[in-house]
Coordinates of C-alpha atoms and ligand atoms in Angstrom, one line a residue:
X1 CA 144.9 57.4 44.3
X2 CA 145.0 60.2 46.8
X3 CA 147.5 58.7 49.3
X4 CA 146.2 55.1 49.4
X5 CA 148.6 52.1 49.1
X6 CA 146.5 50.6 46.3
X7 CA 144.0 51.7 43.7
X8 CA 142.3 48.3 44.2
X9 CA 142.5 45.8 47.0
X10 CA 140.8 42.5 46.4
X11 CA 139.8 40.2 49.3
X12 CA 139.6 36.6 48.1
X13 CA 141.7 34.9 45.4
X14 CA 139.1 32.7 43.7
X15 CA 137.5 33.0 40.3
X16 CA 136.1 36.5 40.6
X17 CA 138.8 38.0 42.7
X18 CA 141.8 36.8 40.7
X19 CA 140.1 37.9 37.4
X20 CA 139.4 41.4 38.7
X21 CA 142.9 41.7 40.2
X22 CA 144.7 40.5 37.1
X23 CA 142.8 42.6 34.6
X24 CA 142.9 45.8 36.8
X25 CA 146.7 45.4 37.3
X26 CA 147.0 45.0 33.5
X27 CA 145.5 48.4 33.2
X28 CA 148.5 49.8 35.0
X29 CA 146.6 50.2 38.4
X30 CA 148.2 49.4 41.7
X31 CA 146.5 46.2 42.9
X32 CA 146.8 44.0 45.9
X33 CA 144.9 40.7 46.5
X34 CA 144.7 38.6 49.7
X35 CA 143.9 34.9 49.7
X36 CA 143.6 33.0 53.0
X37 CA 143.8 29.5 51.6
X38 CA 144.9 28.7 48.0
X39 CA 144.8 30.9 45.0
X40 CA 142.2 29.6 42.5
X41 CA 139.5 29.4 45.1
X42 CA 136.6 27.0 45.2
X43 CA 136.4 26.3 41.5
X44 CA 140.1 25.3 41.2
X45 CA 140.8 23.8 44.6
X46 CA 137.6 22.2 45.8
X47 CA 134.9 22.7 43.2
X48 CA 134.5 22.5 39.4
X49 CA 138.0 21.3 38.5
X50 CA 138.6 18.4 40.9
X51 CA 134.9 17.5 40.5
X52 CA 135.2 17.2 36.7
X53 CA 138.4 15.2 37.1
X54 CA 136.6 12.8 39.4
X55 CA 133.7 12.6 37.0
X56 CA 136.1 11.5 34.3
X57 CA 137.6 9.0 36.6
X58 CA 134.2 7.6 37.5
X59 CA 133.0 7.3 33.9
X60 CA 135.7 4.6 33.1
X61 CA 133.7 1.8 34.8
X62 CA 131.0 2.2 32.2
X63 CA 133.5 2.7 29.4
X64 CA 135.1 -0.6 30.3
X65 CA 131.7 -2.3 30.3
X66 CA 130.7 -0.8 27.0
X67 CA 134.0 -1.7 25.3
X68 CA 133.0 -5.4 25.2
X69 CA 130.1 -4.5 22.8
X70 CA 132.7 -3.0 20.4
X71 CA 134.8 -6.1 20.3
X72 CA 137.3 -5.3 23.1
X73 CA 138.3 -7.8 25.7
X74 CA 138.9 -5.8 28.9
X75 CA 141.0 -7.6 31.5
X76 CA 139.9 -7.4 35.1
X77 CA 140.2 -3.8 36.1
X78 CA 141.0 -2.2 39.4
X79 CA 140.9 1.3 40.8
X80 CA 143.4 3.1 43.0
X81 CA 141.8 6.0 44.9
X82 CA 145.1 7.3 46.2
X83 CA 146.5 7.6 42.6
X84 CA 143.5 9.7 41.6
X85 CA 143.7 12.0 44.7
X86 CA 147.5 12.5 44.0
X87 CA 146.9 13.2 40.3
X88 CA 144.1 15.7 41.1
X89 CA 146.4 17.4 43.6
X90 CA 149.2 17.8 41.1
X91 CA 146.8 19.4 38.6
X92 CA 145.2 21.8 41.1
X93 CA 148.7 22.8 42.4
X94 CA 149.6 23.6 38.8
X95 CA 146.5 25.7 38.3
X96 CA 146.9 27.4 41.6
X97 CA 150.4 28.6 40.6
X98 CA 149.0 29.9 37.3
X99 CA 146.3 31.9 39.0
X100 CA 148.8 33.5 41.5
X101 CA 151.5 34.2 38.9
X102 CA 148.9 35.6 36.5
X103 CA 148.2 38.4 38.9
X104 CA 151.9 39.0 39.7
X105 CA 152.9 39.0 36.0
X106 CA 150.2 41.7 35.4
X107 CA 151.9 43.8 38.1
X108 CA 149.7 43.0 41.1
X109 CA 150.8 42.0 44.6
X110 CA 149.6 38.8 46.1
X111 CA 149.3 38.1 49.8
X112 CA 148.8 34.7 51.4
X113 CA 146.7 36.0 54.2
X114 CA 143.2 36.2 55.6
X115 CA 142.0 39.8 55.3
X116 CA 139.3 41.8 56.9
X117 CA 137.9 45.3 56.6
X118 CA 138.9 47.8 59.3
X119 CA 137.0 50.7 57.6
X120 CA 135.9 51.7 54.1
X121 CA 139.4 52.2 52.9
X122 CA 141.5 50.0 55.2
X123 CA 142.1 46.2 55.1
X124 CA 143.9 44.2 57.9
X125 CA 146.1 41.4 56.7
X126 CA 146.2 38.8 59.5
X127 CA 149.3 36.9 58.3
X128 CA 151.3 40.1 58.1
X129 CA 149.7 41.8 61.2
X130 CA 149.4 45.1 59.3
X131 CA 146.9 47.2 57.5
X132 CA 146.9 48.4 53.9
X133 CA 144.7 51.1 52.4
X134 CA 143.0 51.2 49.0
X135 CA 140.8 53.6 47.1
X136 CA 138.5 50.8 45.9
X137 CA 138.0 47.4 47.7
X138 CA 136.5 44.4 46.0
X139 CA 135.1 41.6 48.2
X140 CA 135.2 38.2 46.4
X141 CA 135.4 35.8 49.3
X142 CA 132.9 33.2 48.0
X143 CA 131.0 30.8 50.3
X144 CA 131.4 27.6 52.3
X145 CA 129.3 24.5 52.8
X146 CA 126.3 24.6 55.1
X147 CA 127.4 22.6 58.2
X148 CA 123.8 21.7 59.1
X149 CA 124.7 22.2 62.8
X150 CA 121.2 21.4 64.0
X151 CA 121.5 17.8 62.8
X152 CA 122.5 15.5 65.7
X153 CA 125.7 13.8 64.7
X154 CA 126.6 16.4 62.0
X155 CA 130.2 16.3 63.4
X156 CA 130.6 12.8 61.9
X157 CA 129.7 14.1 58.4
X158 CA 131.9 15.2 55.5
X159 CA 131.3 17.9 52.9
X160 CA 132.3 18.2 49.2
X161 CA 135.6 19.7 50.3
X162 CA 136.6 16.6 52.3
X163 CA 135.1 14.2 49.8
X164 CA 138.0 15.0 47.3
X165 CA 140.7 14.0 49.8
X166 CA 139.3 11.1 51.8
X167 CA 142.1 8.8 53.0
X168 CA 140.4 5.9 51.4
X169 CA 137.5 5.2 49.1
X170 CA 134.4 4.3 51.2
X171 CA 132.6 1.1 50.6
X172 CA 129.3 2.8 51.1
X173 CA 128.2 6.5 51.3
X174 CA 125.0 8.3 52.1
X175 CA 124.7 11.8 50.6
X176 CA 122.1 14.3 51.8
X177 CA 120.9 16.9 49.3
X178 CA 119.2 17.0 45.9
X179 CA 121.1 19.8 44.2
X180 CA 123.7 19.4 41.5
X181 CA 126.6 18.9 43.9
X182 CA 124.8 16.1 45.7
X183 CA 123.8 14.5 42.4
X184 CA 127.3 14.8 40.9
X185 CA 129.0 13.2 43.9
X186 CA 126.4 10.4 44.0
X187 CA 127.4 9.6 40.4
X188 CA 131.1 9.9 41.0
X189 CA 131.1 7.6 44.0
X190 CA 128.8 5.1 42.3
X191 CA 131.0 5.1 39.2
X192 CA 134.0 4.4 41.4
X193 CA 132.2 1.3 42.9
X194 CA 130.8 2.8 46.1
X195 CA 127.4 1.7 47.3
X196 CA 125.6 5.0 47.1
X197 CA 122.4 6.3 48.7
X198 CA 121.0 9.8 48.2
X199 CA 118.6 11.3 50.7
X200 CA 116.6 14.4 49.7
X201 CA 113.7 16.2 51.4
X202 CA 112.1 17.4 48.1
X203 CA 109.8 15.5 45.8
X204 CA 112.3 15.2 43.0
X205 CA 116.1 15.9 42.7
X206 CA 117.4 19.0 41.0
X207 CA 114.7 21.5 41.9
X208 CA 115.4 24.2 39.3
X209 CA 115.8 22.0 36.2
X210 CA 113.2 20.9 33.7
X211 CA 111.0 18.2 35.0
X212 CA 111.8 15.8 32.1
X213 CA 115.5 16.1 32.9
X214 CA 114.9 15.6 36.6
X215 CA 112.7 12.5 36.2
X216 CA 114.9 11.1 33.3
X217 CA 118.1 11.4 35.4
X218 CA 116.4 10.0 38.5
X219 CA 115.3 6.9 36.6
X220 CA 118.7 6.4 35.0
X221 CA 120.6 6.8 38.3
X222 CA 118.3 4.3 40.0
X223 CA 118.7 1.8 37.1
X224 CA 122.5 2.0 37.6
X225 CA 122.0 1.1 41.3
X226 CA 122.1 4.5 43.1
X227 CA 119.4 4.5 45.7
X228 CA 117.5 7.8 45.8
X229 CA 115.2 8.5 48.8
X230 CA 113.1 11.6 48.2
X231 CA 110.8 13.3 50.7
X232 CA 113.2 11.9 53.4
X233 CA 115.5 13.6 55.8
X234 CA 118.3 12.7 58.2
X235 CA 117.1 12.5 61.8
X236 CA 120.5 11.8 63.3
X237 CA 123.9 10.3 62.5
X238 CA 125.4 7.8 65.0
X239 CA 128.9 6.5 65.1
X240 CA 128.9 2.7 65.5
X241 CA 131.3 0.7 67.6
X242 CA 132.9 -0.6 64.4
X243 CA 133.6 3.1 63.4
X244 CA 131.0 3.0 60.6
X245 CA 128.1 5.5 60.6
X246 CA 124.3 4.9 60.9
X247 CA 122.2 7.5 59.1
X248 CA 118.8 7.4 60.8
X249 CA 116.2 8.6 58.4
X250 CA 112.7 10.1 58.7
X251 CA 111.2 7.2 56.9
X252 CA 112.2 4.9 59.8
X253 CA 115.1 3.3 57.9
X254 CA 118.7 3.3 59.1
X255 CA 121.4 3.3 56.4
X256 CA 124.9 2.2 57.4
X257 CA 127.8 3.7 55.6
X258 CA 131.5 4.5 55.9
X259 CA 130.9 8.2 55.1
X260 CA 127.9 10.5 55.3
X261 CA 128.2 13.6 53.1
X262 CA 126.1 16.7 53.5
X263 CA 125.5 18.8 50.3
X264 CA 122.9 21.2 51.6
X265 CA 123.8 24.5 50.0
X266 CA 126.4 27.1 50.5
X267 CA 126.7 30.1 52.9
X268 CA 128.5 33.4 52.0
X269 CA 131.9 33.8 53.8
X270 CA 131.0 37.0 55.5
X271 CA 131.7 36.1 59.1
X272 CA 134.5 38.1 60.7
X273 CA 135.1 40.1 57.6
X274 CA 134.7 43.5 59.3
X275 CA 131.7 44.4 57.2
X276 CA 129.9 46.2 60.1
X277 CA 133.1 48.2 60.8
X278 CA 133.1 49.4 57.2
X279 CA 129.3 49.8 57.0
X280 CA 128.7 47.1 54.4
X281 CA 125.1 45.8 54.5
X282 CA 124.3 42.1 54.3
X283 CA 121.1 40.1 53.6
X284 CA 119.3 37.3 55.5
X285 CA 121.9 34.6 54.8
X286 CA 124.9 36.9 55.3
X287 CA 125.2 37.7 51.6
X288 CA 126.6 41.1 50.7
X289 CA 123.9 43.3 49.2
X290 CA 124.9 44.9 45.9
X291 CA 123.2 47.2 43.3
X292 CA 123.1 46.4 39.6
X293 CA 126.8 47.4 39.3
X294 CA 127.9 45.3 42.3
X295 CA 128.4 48.3 44.5
X296 CA 127.7 47.6 48.2
X297 CA 126.1 50.0 50.6
X298 CA 129.5 51.7 50.8
X299 CA 130.2 53.4 47.5
X300 CA 134.0 52.5 47.2
X301 CA 133.4 48.8 48.2
X302 CA 132.1 46.3 45.6
X303 CA 131.3 42.6 45.8
X304 CA 131.2 39.8 43.1
X305 CA 130.6 36.1 42.9
X306 CA 129.2 33.7 45.4
X307 CA 129.4 36.1 48.3
X308 CA 126.5 38.0 46.8
X309 CA 124.5 34.7 46.7
X310 CA 122.9 35.3 43.3
X311 CA 124.1 32.8 40.7
X312 CA 126.8 30.5 42.2
X313 CA 128.8 29.6 39.1
X314 CA 132.4 30.2 38.1
X315 CA 131.7 31.9 34.8
X316 CA 129.2 34.2 36.5
X317 CA 131.8 35.3 39.1
X318 CA 134.3 35.9 36.3
X319 CA 131.7 37.9 34.3
X320 CA 130.8 40.0 37.3
X321 CA 134.5 40.7 37.9
X322 CA 134.9 41.9 34.3
X323 CA 131.8 44.1 34.6
X324 CA 133.3 45.5 37.8
X325 CA 136.6 46.4 36.1
X326 CA 134.7 48.0 33.2
X327 CA 132.6 50.0 35.6
X328 CA 135.2 51.2 38.0
X329 CA 138.5 51.3 36.0
X330 CA 137.4 51.6 32.3
X331 CA 134.8 54.2 32.9
X332 CA 132.2 52.0 31.1
X333 CA 129.4 51.3 33.7
X334 CA 128.4 47.7 32.9
X335 CA 125.8 45.6 34.8
X336 CA 126.2 41.9 34.7
X337 CA 123.8 40.0 32.6
X338 CA 122.4 37.0 34.5
X339 CA 119.8 36.1 31.8
X340 CA 120.0 32.7 29.9
X341 CA 123.0 31.1 31.6
X342 CA 123.9 27.7 30.2
X343 CA 124.6 25.1 32.9
X344 CA 125.2 21.4 33.3
X345 CA 125.0 18.7 35.8
X346 CA 127.9 16.3 35.4
X347 CA 126.0 13.3 36.3
X348 CA 125.8 10.0 34.3
X349 CA 124.0 10.7 32.0
X350 CA 124.8 14.4 32.0
X351 CA 122.3 17.2 31.9
X352 CA 122.9 20.3 29.8
X353 CA 120.4 23.1 29.9
X354 CA 119.8 26.8 29.0
X355 CA 116.8 29.0 29.3
X356 CA 113.4 28.3 30.7
X357 CA 112.2 25.0 31.8
X358 CA 108.8 23.9 30.5
X359 CA 107.1 24.8 33.8
X360 CA 108.8 28.3 33.8
X361 CA 107.8 28.9 30.2
X362 CA 104.1 28.1 30.7
X363 CA 104.0 30.4 33.7
X364 CA 105.3 33.3 31.6
X365 CA 103.9 32.7 28.1
X366 CA 100.3 32.0 27.0
X367 CA 101.0 29.3 24.4
X368 CA 104.2 27.1 24.5
X369 CA 105.1 24.4 22.0
X370 CA 107.3 21.6 23.4
X371 CA 109.5 19.6 21.0
X372 CA 110.7 16.4 22.7
X373 CA 112.6 13.4 21.6
X374 CA 113.7 10.4 23.7
X375 CA 116.0 7.9 22.0
X376 CA 118.9 5.5 22.5
X377 CA 122.0 7.3 21.4
X378 CA 124.0 5.4 18.8
X379 CA 127.0 4.8 21.1
X380 CA 124.7 2.9 23.5
X381 CA 123.5 0.4 20.9
X382 CA 126.5 -1.9 20.4
X383 CA 127.4 -1.2 24.0
X384 CA 124.1 -2.8 25.0
X385 CA 123.4 0.1 27.3
X386 CA 119.7 0.6 27.6
X387 CA 120.0 4.3 28.5
X388 CA 117.9 6.9 26.7
X389 CA 118.8 10.4 25.7
X390 CA 116.2 13.1 26.1
X391 CA 116.2 16.4 24.1
X392 CA 113.7 19.1 24.5
X393 CA 113.0 22.6 23.1
X394 CA 110.5 24.9 24.7
X395 CA 109.2 27.4 22.2
X396 CA 107.0 30.5 22.4
X397 CA 104.1 29.7 20.0
X398 CA 103.5 33.4 19.3
X399 CA 107.0 34.5 18.2
X400 CA 108.7 31.1 17.6
X401 CA 111.5 32.1 19.9
X402 CA 113.2 29.2 21.5
X403 CA 112.9 29.8 25.3
X404 CA 114.6 26.8 26.7
X405 CA 116.7 23.9 25.5
X406 CA 117.4 20.8 27.6
X407 CA 119.5 17.7 27.0
X408 CA 120.0 14.6 29.1
X409 CA 122.7 12.3 27.7
X410 CA 126.3 12.1 26.7
X411 CA 128.0 15.4 26.2
X412 CA 124.9 17.4 27.1
X413 CA 127.1 20.0 28.8
X414 CA 129.0 20.6 25.7
X415 CA 125.8 21.0 23.7
X416 CA 124.3 23.4 26.2
X417 CA 127.3 25.7 25.8
X418 CA 126.6 26.0 22.1
X419 CA 122.8 26.1 22.5
X420 CA 123.4 29.0 24.8
X421 CA 124.6 31.1 21.9
X422 CA 121.4 30.4 19.9
X423 CA 119.2 31.2 22.8
X424 CA 121.1 34.3 23.8
X425 CA 120.8 35.5 20.2
X426 CA 117.0 35.0 20.5
X427 CA 116.9 32.6 17.6
X428 CA 113.5 31.0 16.6
X429 CA 112.5 27.4 16.0
X430 CA 112.6 28.3 12.3
X431 CA 116.3 29.1 12.7
X432 CA 116.8 25.7 14.2
X433 CA 114.8 24.0 11.4
X434 CA 116.8 25.7 8.7
X435 CA 120.1 24.6 10.2
X436 CA 121.5 21.6 8.5
X437 CA 121.8 18.5 10.6
X438 CA 125.3 17.1 11.3
X439 CA 125.0 13.4 10.8
X440 CA 125.6 11.1 12.6
X441 CA 125.5 12.9 15.9
X442 CA 123.1 12.9 18.8
X443 CA 122.9 16.7 18.6
X444 CA 121.3 16.5 15.1
X445 CA 118.1 15.7 16.9
X446 CA 118.0 19.4 18.1
X447 CA 117.5 20.6 14.5
X448 CA 115.2 17.8 13.3
X449 CA 112.3 17.9 15.7
X450 CA 109.9 19.4 13.1
X451 CA 106.6 18.9 14.8
X452 CA 105.7 19.9 18.4
X453 CA 105.2 16.9 20.7
X454 CA 102.5 18.9 22.4
X455 CA 101.3 22.5 23.0
X456 CA 100.5 24.0 26.4
X457 CA 97.9 26.9 26.3
X458 CA 97.2 28.8 29.5
X459 CA 98.7 26.0 31.5
X460 CA 96.8 23.1 29.9
X461 CA 97.9 20.7 27.2
X462 CA 95.9 21.1 24.0
Ligands
FAD1 C1 131.8 20.9 44.7 C2 131.6 22.1 43.9 C3 131.4 22.0 42.5 C4 131.2 23.1 41.7 N1 131.1 22.9 40.3 C5 130.9 23.9 39.5 C6 130.8 23.7 38.1 O1 130.9 22.6 37.6 N2 130.6 24.8 37.4 C7 130.6 26.1 37.9 O2 130.4 27.0 37.1 N3 130.6 26.3 39.2 C8 130.8 25.2 40.0 N4 130.9 25.4 41.4 C9 130.7 26.8 41.9 C10 132.0 27.7 41.8 O3 133.1 27.0 42.3 C11 131.8 29.0 42.4 O4 130.6 29.6 41.9 C12 133.0 29.9 42.2 O5 134.2 29.4 42.6 C13 132.7 31.3 42.8 O6 133.8 32.1 42.7 P1 134.1 33.3 43.8 O7 135.2 34.1 43.2 O8 132.8 34.0 44.1 O9 134.5 32.6 45.1 P2 135.6 31.4 45.4 O10 136.0 30.8 44.2 O11 135.0 30.6 46.5 O12 136.8 32.2 46.0 C14 136.7 32.9 47.2 C15 138.1 32.9 47.8 O13 138.2 33.8 48.9 C16 139.0 33.2 49.9 N5 138.6 33.9 51.2 C17 137.5 33.8 51.9 N6 137.5 34.7 52.9 C18 138.7 35.3 52.9 C19 139.3 36.3 53.7 N7 138.6 36.9 54.7 N8 140.5 36.7 53.3 C20 141.2 36.2 52.3 N9 140.6 35.3 51.5 C21 139.4 34.8 51.8 C22 138.6 31.7 49.9 O14 139.7 31.0 50.5 C23 138.5 31.5 48.4 O15 139.7 31.1 47.8 C24 131.1 24.4 42.2 C25 131.3 24.5 43.6 C26 131.5 23.4 44.4 C27 131.6 23.6 45.9

């Protein structure tokens, strides 16, 4: 360690930082980690975890409706927003303690402090007003919501972080954005009984997903009563005398709501981090530039997770942290593998997806077979719910390898996790065909689509 206070000092106690600190401390190294807010980071405190809890809460309105078709008499229901917020808070407080104590039990030292670099081996801890030194430094500071400061009236808007803790449930909300966070919050608020409008500048929501999933979800959301205005942007947000907000839109319309939420992407937390002092280079949006092993332009400083602005997902930040530990502390240089990442949109219905979309596949492969099924899942039949499930496999005609698998419907996220194993293993459509169906499930459709629905050769359907 050559006279340093720590073998490793981690800045940022979120998914990536905590994992790297805990595992490295477990190897017997001297580790310190600083977190300026709450241990657990975005995922635990203001991202995946509270989001999924709110998704569950919002699904009950449909469960109550559907129960009647199965013989239940459901008494008049009511919802208490405060109770949900308090329950969520108890759960994230529990998780926060687990994250912090996990590092400490492994032998690491935790600091509740903002930290910044002073030079390539020195970190200043603001809350303690002192510096510490480390042989290796890991930056895992994540990102924050894009404030959209150029929008007149942006100061009246909320972001996903505030949406979890609103003092009361709004009667109406307008959400700007078409990414998964905007879509998920639109479904959450709608499910909780809020009049919900989405405003998105693109042609169709969820840009990077398969077109069938995007269109299918759009249709299902509108059928439920969520308004989706595409190719539309906010011109300004005005506060009205009655304290409500007017969102003035580019299509000439004004939508009045109690809250306006912006979900327009995330920006790396690299401001005032001392990167210049240490010589760490950043890219166009402030992201830290790293090589294949997550080494920055300074060879003892590494960066993982959202701050590198590559794939902004918790399991990716954790995977990168594990690769970092292997590379630096286990003498096993390991580059993270960003290929074929399963992902979900926890909308209603849900999207689960892994691999290439149809459009991506036809760009890269000469002949692509598409297997597609659209059907009403069994659980919707007695419920009287007229909502279709869509399943789709995208297959390279030449080798039979399944390039992409896409599901829209109940439990799609759970299916995508398991489909991820098959696609990562490079399995072929033949492997899917020789897998016995599990009946009666919705997922059995994935192994019983024997004939292609259509084939695309050189970009044209044949
Ligand atoms: C609303 C929402 C929903 C999401 N849903 C999902 C999902 O369903 N699935 C999924 O996989 N991902 C989801 N994500 C993304 C996921 O949360 C992130 O990809 C993940 O948390 C990134 O981990 P990280 O370690 O890079 O950063 P973070 O978890 O953001 O941790 C960074 C930490 O660093 C701290 N910090 C910042 N600057 C400093 C400093 N100077 N000194 C000390 N501490 C500092 C921050 O307070 C923060 O705690 C969601 C994100 C949001 C916002």
